[in-house]
Coordinates of C-alpha atoms in Angstrom, one line a residue:
X1 CA 263.9 120.5 -8.2
X2 CA 260.5 122.2 -10.6
X3 CA 259.2 125.7 -9.6
X4 CA 255.8 124.1 -10.4
X5 CA 257.1 121.6 -6.7
X6 CA 258.4 124.3 -5.2
X7 CA 255.2 126.0 -5.7
X8 CA 253.3 123.2 -4.2
X9 CA 255.9 123.1 -0.7
X10 CA 255.1 127.1 -0.1
X11 CA 251.7 126.2 -0.4
X12 CA 251.7 123.3 1.5
X13 CA 252.7 125.3 4.5
X14 CA 250.1 127.5 4.2
X15 CA 248.6 125.1 4.9
X16 CA 249.4 123.2 7.4
X17 CA 249.9 126.3 9.9
X18 CA 245.8 126.6 9.1
X19 CA 246.2 129.4 5.8
X20 CA 243.6 127.7 3.4
X21 CA 245.9 129.2 0.3
X22 CA 244.0 129.1 -3.2
X23 CA 247.2 128.4 -5.7
X24 CA 247.6 128.8 -9.1
X25 CA 250.1 127.9 -12.6
X26 CA 250.0 131.9 -12.9
X27 CA 252.5 133.3 -10.9
X28 CA 254.2 132.7 -7.2
X29 CA 252.3 134.9 -4.0
X30 CA 255.7 134.5 -1.7
X31 CA 259.3 133.5 -0.3
X32 CA 257.2 131.8 2.3
X33 CA 258.0 127.4 2.8
X34 CA 261.4 128.7 0.8
X35 CA 263.1 127.2 4.4
X36 CA 261.8 123.5 2.7
X37 CA 264.0 124.4 -0.3
X38 CA 267.1 126.2 0.8
X39 CA 268.9 122.8 3.4
X40 CA 269.2 119.2 3.1
X41 CA 265.6 118.9 4.5
X42 CA 262.7 117.4 1.6
X43 CA 262.7 117.2 -1.6
X44 CA 260.0 117.0 -4.1
X45 CA 258.2 114.0 -6.2
X46 CA 256.3 115.1 -9.2
X47 CA 254.6 111.4 -10.5
X48 CA 252.0 110.6 -12.7
X49 CA 250.0 107.9 -12.5
X50 CA 247.3 106.1 -15.0
X51 CA 243.1 105.9 -13.9
X52 CA 240.6 104.3 -15.1
X53 CA 238.1 106.0 -17.6
X54 CA 234.9 105.4 -18.3
X55 CA 231.4 106.5 -19.0
X56 CA 228.9 106.9 -17.3
X57 CA 225.0 106.1 -18.5
X58 CA 222.2 108.3 -17.0
X59 CA 219.9 107.1 -19.6
X60 CA 219.8 110.4 -21.4
X61 CA 217.1 110.9 -19.0
X62 CA 217.3 113.9 -16.6
X63 CA 214.5 115.9 -13.5
X64 CA 213.8 118.7 -15.5
X65 CA 210.6 120.2 -13.9
X66 CA 210.2 123.6 -12.5
X67 CA 212.6 123.4 -9.7
X68 CA 215.3 122.5 -11.9
X69 CA 215.3 125.3 -14.2
X70 CA 216.6 128.5 -13.8
X71 CA 216.8 128.4 -17.6
X72 CA 215.2 125.7 -20.1
X73 CA 216.6 125.2 -23.4
X74 CA 215.3 125.3 -26.9
X75 CA 216.4 124.0 -30.2
X76 CA 218.3 121.3 -31.9
X77 CA 222.0 120.7 -32.8
X78 CA 223.4 117.3 -34.3
X79 CA 226.8 116.4 -35.3
X80 CA 228.8 112.4 -36.2
X81 CA 230.1 111.9 -32.2
X82 CA 227.0 112.4 -30.5
X83 CA 223.6 112.7 -32.3
X84 CA 220.6 115.0 -32.4
X85 CA 219.9 116.6 -29.9
X86 CA 216.8 118.6 -29.5
X87 CA 214.6 120.2 -26.9
X88 CA 211.2 121.7 -26.4
X89 CA 209.5 123.2 -23.3
X90 CA 205.7 121.8 -22.2
X91 CA 203.7 124.9 -19.4
X92 CA 200.9 124.9 -18.4
X93 CA 198.8 129.1 -18.5
X94 CA 197.4 130.6 -16.0
X95 CA 195.5 133.7 -16.4
X96 CA 196.6 136.9 -14.7
X97 CA 193.2 137.6 -13.4
X98 CA 189.7 135.2 -13.1
X99 CA 186.4 135.8 -13.9
X100 CA 188.1 138.8 -17.0
X101 CA 185.9 140.6 -17.2
X102 CA 186.5 141.6 -21.5
X103 CA 184.3 145.3 -22.1
X104 CA 181.6 144.8 -24.6
X105 CA 182.2 143.2 -27.6
X106 CA 185.7 142.3 -26.7
X107 CA 188.1 140.9 -30.5
X108 CA 191.5 140.2 -30.8
X109 CA 193.4 142.1 -33.0
X110 CA 196.5 140.1 -32.3
X111 CA 198.0 136.8 -30.4
X112 CA 201.8 137.4 -29.3
X113 CA 204.1 134.5 -27.6
X114 CA 207.3 136.6 -26.2
X115 CA 210.4 134.5 -24.9
X116 CA 213.1 135.9 -23.8
X117 CA 216.8 134.7 -24.5
X118 CA 219.6 135.0 -23.1
X119 CA 221.9 137.5 -25.1
X120 CA 225.1 139.2 -24.2
X121 CA 224.7 142.9 -22.8
X122 CA 227.2 143.8 -23.7
X123 CA 227.3 143.2 -27.5
X124 CA 224.5 145.4 -28.9
X125 CA 223.6 146.4 -32.5
X126 CA 222.0 150.7 -31.6
X127 CA 219.8 152.2 -34.1
X128 CA 217.7 155.6 -33.1
X129 CA 215.5 156.9 -35.5
X130 CA 215.5 160.8 -33.8
X131 CA 212.7 161.7 -36.8
X132 CA 210.0 158.9 -35.2
X133 CA 206.0 160.1 -35.1
X134 CA 204.5 158.0 -33.2
X135 CA 201.1 157.3 -35.5
X136 CA 199.4 157.1 -32.1
X137 CA 198.4 161.3 -31.8
X138 CA 201.4 161.7 -34.3
X139 CA 203.8 162.3 -31.8
X140 CA 206.9 163.8 -32.4
X141 CA 209.3 161.0 -31.2
X142 CA 212.8 159.6 -30.4
X143 CA 213.0 155.5 -31.5
X144 CA 215.9 153.6 -30.2
X145 CA 216.5 150.4 -32.1
X146 CA 218.5 147.7 -29.7
X147 CA 219.6 144.4 -31.9
X148 CA 221.7 141.6 -29.3
X149 CA 222.8 137.7 -30.5
X150 CA 221.5 135.3 -28.5
X151 CA 224.2 133.0 -26.7
X152 CA 223.7 129.6 -28.7
X153 CA 225.3 126.4 -28.5
X154 CA 226.0 124.2 -32.4
X155 CA 226.1 125.5 -35.6
X156 CA 225.3 129.0 -34.9
X157 CA 224.6 130.8 -38.5
X158 CA 221.4 127.8 -39.1
X159 CA 217.7 129.4 -39.1
X160 CA 215.3 127.5 -37.0
X161 CA 211.2 127.4 -36.9
X162 CA 209.5 127.5 -34.0
X163 CA 206.2 126.0 -32.8
X164 CA 203.7 126.6 -31.1
X165 CA 201.0 124.1 -30.7
X166 CA 198.1 123.6 -28.1
X167 CA 198.5 120.5 -25.1
X168 CA 195.8 118.7 -25.0
X169 CA 197.1 116.3 -21.6
X170 CA 196.4 117.3 -18.9
X171 CA 200.3 118.4 -17.3
X172 CA 199.8 117.6 -13.3
X173 CA 200.6 120.3 -10.4
X174 CA 203.6 122.5 -10.6
X175 CA 204.7 120.4 -7.6
X176 CA 205.7 117.2 -9.6
X177 CA 208.1 115.8 -10.4
X178 CA 209.6 115.2 -14.4
X179 CA 212.2 114.2 -16.0
X180 CA 213.2 114.8 -20.0
X181 CA 211.4 112.0 -21.8
X182 CA 208.2 113.2 -20.3
X183 CA 205.6 111.9 -23.0
X184 CA 203.0 114.9 -24.2
X185 CA 199.9 114.4 -27.1
X186 CA 199.6 118.3 -28.1
X187 CA 197.6 119.0 -31.8
X188 CA 196.7 122.7 -33.0
X189 CA 199.5 124.2 -34.4
X190 CA 198.3 127.2 -32.9
X191 CA 201.7 129.7 -34.1
X192 CA 205.2 129.2 -36.9
X193 CA 208.0 131.2 -36.5
X194 CA 211.4 131.6 -38.2
X195 CA 214.4 133.4 -35.8
X196 CA 217.8 133.5 -37.3
X197 CA 219.5 134.4 -33.9
X198 CA 219.1 137.7 -32.8
X199 CA 216.2 139.4 -30.5
X200 CA 214.8 143.1 -31.0
X201 CA 214.0 145.1 -28.1
X202 CA 212.5 149.2 -28.9
X203 CA 212.2 152.0 -26.6
X204 CA 209.5 155.1 -27.9
X205 CA 210.8 158.8 -26.2
X206 CA 208.9 161.7 -26.6
X207 CA 210.7 164.3 -28.0
X208 CA 209.7 167.4 -26.2
X209 CA 210.1 166.1 -22.4
X210 CA 211.3 162.4 -22.8
X211 CA 208.6 160.6 -21.8
X212 CA 208.2 156.8 -22.7
X213 CA 205.9 156.6 -25.4
X214 CA 206.6 152.8 -25.6
X215 CA 208.7 150.3 -25.4
X216 CA 209.5 146.2 -25.7
X217 CA 211.9 144.0 -23.9
X218 CA 214.3 142.1 -26.3
X219 CA 212.2 139.4 -26.8
X220 CA 211.7 136.1 -29.7
X221 CA 207.7 136.7 -30.9
X222 CA 206.2 134.5 -31.9
X223 CA 202.5 135.9 -33.6
X224 CA 199.7 132.6 -32.4
X225 CA 196.3 131.6 -33.9
X226 CA 193.9 135.3 -33.2
X227 CA 190.3 133.2 -34.3
X228 CA 191.9 130.3 -31.7
X229 CA 192.6 132.8 -29.2
X230 CA 189.3 134.9 -29.4
X231 CA 186.9 131.2 -29.1
X232 CA 188.8 129.1 -27.0
X233 CA 189.7 133.1 -24.3
X234 CA 187.3 135.9 -25.9
X235 CA 184.4 134.2 -26.1
X236 CA 185.2 131.8 -23.2
X237 CA 183.8 135.1 -21.0
X238 CA 182.0 135.0 -17.8
X239 CA 181.5 131.1 -18.3
X240 CA 183.0 128.2 -16.4
X241 CA 185.5 127.1 -18.4
X242 CA 187.2 130.7 -16.8
X243 CA 186.2 130.7 -13.1
X244 CA 189.5 129.3 -11.2
X245 CA 193.1 128.0 -11.9
X246 CA 191.5 124.4 -11.1
X247 CA 189.0 124.6 -14.4
X248 CA 191.3 126.3 -16.4
X249 CA 194.3 124.1 -16.3
X250 CA 192.1 121.7 -17.7
X251 CA 190.4 123.3 -19.7
X252 CA 193.6 125.3 -21.9
X253 CA 195.8 122.5 -20.2
X254 CA 199.3 124.3 -21.8
X255 CA 201.3 124.1 -24.9
X256 CA 204.3 123.2 -26.4
X257 CA 207.1 125.2 -27.9
X258 CA 209.0 123.1 -30.4
X259 CA 211.6 123.9 -33.4
X260 CA 211.1 122.0 -36.6
X261 CA 214.5 121.2 -38.2
X262 CA 217.2 118.3 -36.5
X263 CA 219.9 120.7 -36.6
X264 CA 220.7 124.1 -35.7
X265 CA 221.8 125.6 -32.7
X266 CA 220.1 125.0 -28.8
X267 CA 219.2 127.8 -26.3
X268 CA 218.6 129.0 -23.4
X269 CA 215.6 131.6 -22.2
X270 CA 213.9 132.1 -18.9
X271 CA 210.4 130.2 -18.3
X272 CA 209.2 132.3 -15.5
X273 CA 209.7 135.6 -18.2
X274 CA 207.7 133.6 -21.5
X275 CA 204.0 134.7 -21.8
X276 CA 200.8 135.0 -24.2
X277 CA 200.0 138.6 -24.7
X278 CA 196.2 138.8 -26.0
X279 CA 196.0 142.1 -27.9
X280 CA 192.4 143.2 -29.0
X281 CA 189.5 145.5 -28.8
X282 CA 185.8 145.9 -27.1
X283 CA 183.5 149.0 -27.3
X284 CA 184.1 151.0 -24.6
X285 CA 180.6 154.3 -24.3
X286 CA 181.4 157.4 -23.1
X287 CA 179.1 160.9 -23.2
X288 CA 176.4 158.9 -25.7
X289 CA 179.9 158.3 -28.6
X290 CA 180.4 154.3 -27.7
X291 CA 184.4 153.8 -29.2
X292 CA 186.2 150.6 -29.9
X293 CA 189.8 150.4 -27.5
X294 CA 192.8 148.4 -27.3
X295 CA 193.6 146.7 -24.4
X296 CA 196.1 143.9 -23.6
X297 CA 196.0 140.3 -21.6
X298 CA 198.4 138.5 -20.4
X299 CA 198.7 135.0 -20.0
X300 CA 200.8 133.8 -17.6
X301 CA 203.5 130.5 -18.5
X302 CA 205.8 130.9 -16.0
X303 CA 206.0 130.7 -12.8
X304 CA 203.0 128.8 -10.2
X305 CA 203.3 126.7 -13.2
X306 CA 203.2 123.0 -14.4
X307 CA 206.7 123.5 -16.8
X308 CA 209.7 121.1 -17.9
X309 CA 212.2 120.7 -20.7
X310 CA 211.6 117.3 -23.0
X311 CA 215.2 116.9 -24.5
X312 CA 215.5 113.8 -26.7
X313 CA 218.7 112.4 -28.3
X314 CA 219.2 110.5 -31.4
X315 CA 222.8 108.3 -31.4
X316 CA 221.6 106.0 -33.6
X317 CA 225.2 104.6 -35.4
X318 CA 227.4 107.0 -33.4
X319 CA 229.8 106.0 -31.3
X320 CA 228.9 107.7 -28.2
X321 CA 225.3 104.5 -28.6
X322 CA 226.4 102.5 -26.3
X323 CA 226.3 104.8 -23.4
X324 CA 222.5 106.7 -23.7
X325 CA 220.2 104.2 -23.5
X326 CA 222.3 101.2 -21.8
X327 CA 223.3 101.3 -18.6
X328 CA 226.3 99.1 -18.9
X329 CA 230.0 100.7 -17.4
X330 CA 233.0 99.4 -17.8
X331 CA 233.9 99.9 -14.6
X332 CA 237.2 97.4 -14.7
X333 CA 238.9 97.9 -17.9
X334 CA 238.3 101.5 -18.2
X335 CA 236.7 103.0 -22.4
X336 CA 239.2 104.3 -24.8
X337 CA 236.9 107.9 -25.0
X338 CA 234.8 109.7 -23.0
X339 CA 232.3 111.4 -23.5
X340 CA 231.1 113.2 -21.9
X341 CA 227.5 115.4 -22.7
X342 CA 225.4 118.2 -20.6
X343 CA 221.4 117.5 -20.7
X344 CA 221.1 114.2 -18.8
X345 CA 223.7 113.1 -21.7
X346 CA 226.2 110.0 -20.7
X347 CA 228.7 111.2 -17.4
X348 CA 232.7 110.2 -16.9
X349 CA 233.7 108.1 -14.2
X350 CA 237.0 107.9 -12.7
X351 CA 239.0 105.1 -10.4
X352 CA 242.1 104.8 -9.6
X353 CA 243.1 101.5 -9.7
X354 CA 243.4 99.6 -5.9
X355 CA 246.9 98.8 -7.3
X356 CA 248.0 102.3 -7.4
X357 CA 246.1 102.6 -3.6
X358 CA 248.5 100.2 -2.4
X359 CA 252.0 101.5 -4.3
X360 CA 251.0 104.9 -2.7
X361 CA 250.3 103.2 0.6
X362 CA 254.1 101.3 0.2
X363 CA 255.3 104.5 -0.1
X364 CA 253.8 107.0 2.7
X365 CA 254.4 103.6 5.4
X366 CA 258.4 102.9 4.4
X367 CA 260.0 107.0 2.7
X368 CA 256.8 108.7 5.0
X369 CA 256.2 111.4 1.6
X370 CA 254.3 113.7 2.9
X371 CA 251.5 114.6 -0.2
X372 CA 251.1 118.1 -1.7
X373 CA 248.5 117.9 -4.4
X374 CA 247.0 115.1 -6.2
X375 CA 244.8 115.8 -9.6
X376 CA 243.5 113.7 -12.6
X377 CA 244.0 115.4 -15.1
X378 CA 241.6 114.5 -18.5
X379 CA 242.3 115.9 -22.0
X380 CA 240.3 116.0 -24.8
X381 CA 240.3 114.0 -28.0
X382 CA 241.7 115.3 -30.2
X383 CA 241.4 112.6 -33.1
X384 CA 237.5 112.5 -32.9
X385 CA 237.1 116.4 -31.8
X386 CA 238.5 118.7 -32.9
X387 CA 236.0 122.1 -34.1
X388 CA 235.3 125.1 -32.8
X389 CA 232.1 124.0 -30.6
X390 CA 232.3 125.8 -27.6
X391 CA 233.6 122.7 -24.5
X392 CA 232.3 123.2 -20.7
X393 CA 233.5 125.6 -18.7
X394 CA 232.5 123.5 -15.2
X395 CA 231.7 119.6 -14.3
X396 CA 230.0 118.6 -11.0
X397 CA 231.7 115.6 -9.4
X398 CA 229.9 113.3 -6.3
X399 CA 231.2 110.1 -5.3
X400 CA 230.5 107.5 -7.4
X401 CA 229.6 103.1 -7.4
X402 CA 229.0 101.7 -9.9
X403 CA 228.2 98.4 -9.1
X404 CA 225.0 99.7 -7.0
X405 CA 221.8 99.2 -9.1
X406 CA 221.3 102.6 -11.3
X407 CA 218.6 104.5 -9.2
X408 CA 221.5 103.9 -5.8
X409 CA 225.3 104.2 -7.5
X410 CA 226.0 108.4 -7.7
X411 CA 225.6 109.8 -3.9
X412 CA 224.1 113.1 -3.1
X413 CA 224.1 113.5 0.5
X414 CA 227.4 115.2 0.3
X415 CA 230.2 117.1 -2.2
X416 CA 233.8 115.7 -2.5
X417 CA 236.3 115.9 0.3
X418 CA 238.7 118.4 -1.5
X419 CA 235.2 120.8 -2.5
X420 CA 234.0 120.3 1.5
X421 CA 237.7 120.9 3.0
X422 CA 237.4 124.2 1.2
X423 CA 234.6 125.5 2.0
X424 CA 235.4 128.7 3.7
X425 CA 236.7 130.1 0.6
X426 CA 233.8 130.2 -1.7
X427 CA 236.8 130.9 -4.2
X428 CA 237.5 127.2 -4.6
X429 CA 237.3 125.9 -8.4
X430 CA 237.4 121.4 -7.4
X431 CA 236.9 121.1 -11.5
X432 CA 239.1 124.0 -13.5
X433 CA 240.2 124.0 -17.4
X434 CA 242.5 125.0 -19.5
X435 CA 243.2 125.9 -22.4
X436 CA 239.3 125.6 -23.6
X437 CA 239.7 127.4 -26.3
X438 CA 242.1 125.6 -28.5
X439 CA 242.5 121.9 -29.2
X440 CA 243.2 119.7 -27.2
X441 CA 242.2 121.7 -24.0
X442 CA 241.8 119.2 -20.7
X443 CA 241.2 119.8 -17.4
X444 CA 242.3 119.2 -13.5
X445 CA 240.2 117.1 -10.7
X446 CA 241.5 118.6 -7.2
X447 CA 241.5 115.8 -5.0
X448 CA 244.0 116.4 -3.0
X449 CA 242.5 116.5 0.3
X450 CA 240.2 113.2 -0.9
X451 CA 243.7 111.4 -2.0
X452 CA 245.1 112.0 1.2
X453 CA 242.8 110.2 3.9
X454 CA 242.8 107.5 0.9
X455 CA 246.6 107.1 2.1
X456 CA 247.0 108.0 5.4
X457 CA 243.9 107.7 7.0
X458 CA 243.7 104.4 4.6
X459 CA 240.0 105.5 4.0
X460 CA 238.1 103.8 0.8
X461 CA 239.0 104.8 -2.5
X462 CA 235.6 105.7 -4.2
X463 CA 235.5 106.2 -7.8
X464 CA 234.1 110.0 -9.1
X465 CA 231.4 111.6 -11.2
X466 CA 232.2 114.2 -13.4
X467 CA 229.2 115.5 -15.1
X468 CA 228.7 118.4 -17.5
X469 CA 227.3 121.1 -15.4
X470 CA 228.0 123.6 -13.2
X471 CA 226.9 124.1 -8.8
X472 CA 224.0 126.5 -8.3
X473 CA 225.9 129.0 -5.9
X474 CA 224.8 130.4 -2.1
X475 CA 224.0 134.7 -2.7
X476 CA 226.3 134.7 0.4
X477 CA 229.0 131.9 0.9
X478 CA 229.6 131.3 -2.7
X479 CA 229.3 127.3 -1.8
X480 CA 227.6 125.4 -3.8
X481 CA 223.7 124.5 -1.9
X482 CA 223.5 121.4 -2.2
X483 CA 224.3 117.9 -5.4
X484 CA 221.0 117.5 -7.2
X485 CA 220.9 121.7 -7.3
X486 CA 223.4 122.3 -10.5
X487 CA 222.3 123.8 -14.2
X488 CA 222.9 119.5 -15.9
X489 CA 219.5 120.5 -17.2
X490 CA 220.1 123.3 -19.1
X491 CA 223.5 122.7 -19.8
X492 CA 223.9 121.9 -23.5
X493 CA 227.7 121.7 -24.1
X494 CA 229.7 118.4 -24.9
X495 CA 233.2 116.7 -25.2
X496 CA 235.2 113.8 -25.7
X497 CA 237.7 112.8 -23.6
X498 CA 241.1 110.7 -23.8
X499 CA 240.4 107.4 -21.8
X500 CA 241.9 104.3 -20.6
X501 CA 243.4 101.5 -23.0
X502 CA 244.1 99.0 -20.5
X503 CA 245.3 96.0 -22.9
X504 CA 246.9 98.5 -24.9
X505 CA 248.0 101.2 -22.9
X506 CA 251.0 102.1 -26.0
X507 CA 248.3 103.4 -27.8
X508 CA 249.5 106.5 -30.0
X509 CA 246.1 107.6 -29.9
X510 CA 246.3 107.2 -25.5
X511 CA 249.1 110.0 -25.3
X512 CA 247.3 112.0 -22.8
X513 CA 245.4 109.9 -21.7
X514 CA 243.8 110.2 -18.2
X515 CA 245.8 110.5 -15.3
X516 CA 246.4 111.4 -11.5
X517 CA 248.8 113.3 -11.4
X518 CA 250.5 113.9 -7.0
X519 CA 252.6 115.8 -5.7
X520 CA 254.1 114.3 -2.0
X521 CA 258.2 115.6 -0.3
X522 CA 260.3 112.7 0.8
X523 CA 263.2 113.7 3.2
X524 CA 266.7 113.9 1.1
X525 CA 269.0 110.8 1.8
X526 CA 272.8 112.0 3.2

């Protein structure tokens, strides 16, 4: 009997005793359950069964409004299997105050769009200038500049050109549901900047007392047309257009942020930290002297505004093309390759064949087997996906019925039984990836409780859908909040997996085909 099966037996004893213990493949925690092996009471069997793996089309569309965007995405990435995926960001704008007073003779100096990307805080390059002189008052100071690499997915060494346009369509209310294929008209180019994949933050402190003179956080900054904002905002002081939010969002409807290129990388940023800053001067008179005084007026692009991602996929001529906009699913015989992609791309469908269910039920009936472990194992397909792109680390999972209309196929009301069964243990990882930095990599989906209920309680065997992304977790329990709260819309990763070939099961390309691996106990024959 293998060490792995013995370990499963030991864990099963704990489970049956009421102690929910997670097992892993690194070590054995103790010798509990060893009585199963020291006598002639039972033996373990490890057996693999083929499953039907198929592609699920999501019509290259996903809900992408503000309620879904903990992070937003921007960029473009193209490769041979999935084609081009390109993400733009559309948002309303709101004044920080209404009926604003910009002072006397206000003149705009500059306007800057600030975007805060995701970056690893521990990967910093610091440059310190101890002899810096702060120009406002010629103050002796210290200048510290921290540079971080933006977290990117795709061709990381390429540059992107960020374009900012004025939106000409009214975008609606923040509570509106918006999908990633939403079309928005736009006109004036407000600004453009080429970015190279790093962000810089600067802090300047006075040498004498270490007080802060200036600070800028690590943002992507795009200079916008100052004349546009002079006429559009500053010159409208006292006018109805700036009197309240309702008038303003119909007057200045918002902006669209996009990239010019069709290849490069996709990065994430925090939408609620996005803003426009108008730097201007106005005349201030004191003691008979008039002086132009600098001021900053912020325009919010984040919370409280309609904002959403537009995500375009161009799959023409690629292997994944049939699984983009089509709703067909090959759930009867499966697909040879499975194309799993985040941000609204295809998902994975898994079906345990009726013949397999019948066969294992017969074992349960005649041999009284006890199912100790059941996992669905899927490998990456190295014949077409043998690259260094970061593989997905998480998948969402739900029961799926391919026979229903597309809008009703996913069961969003519940989690898989296995996740619910371990709800008291926040450490459970239903889907785990292995060798994700290598080729091939593989994933295991734990379906032990699900399969036990199918066999032992004669419950219906349901298909399962896996989608690239992770669940949002409850901060108190560490468990997923609900099916609809997840990271799918802003997870750009993708992978090609080995699927099913019922017409040619001996196909050497399918040596790593999708399978159900079960471990069960049987009584030894004396």
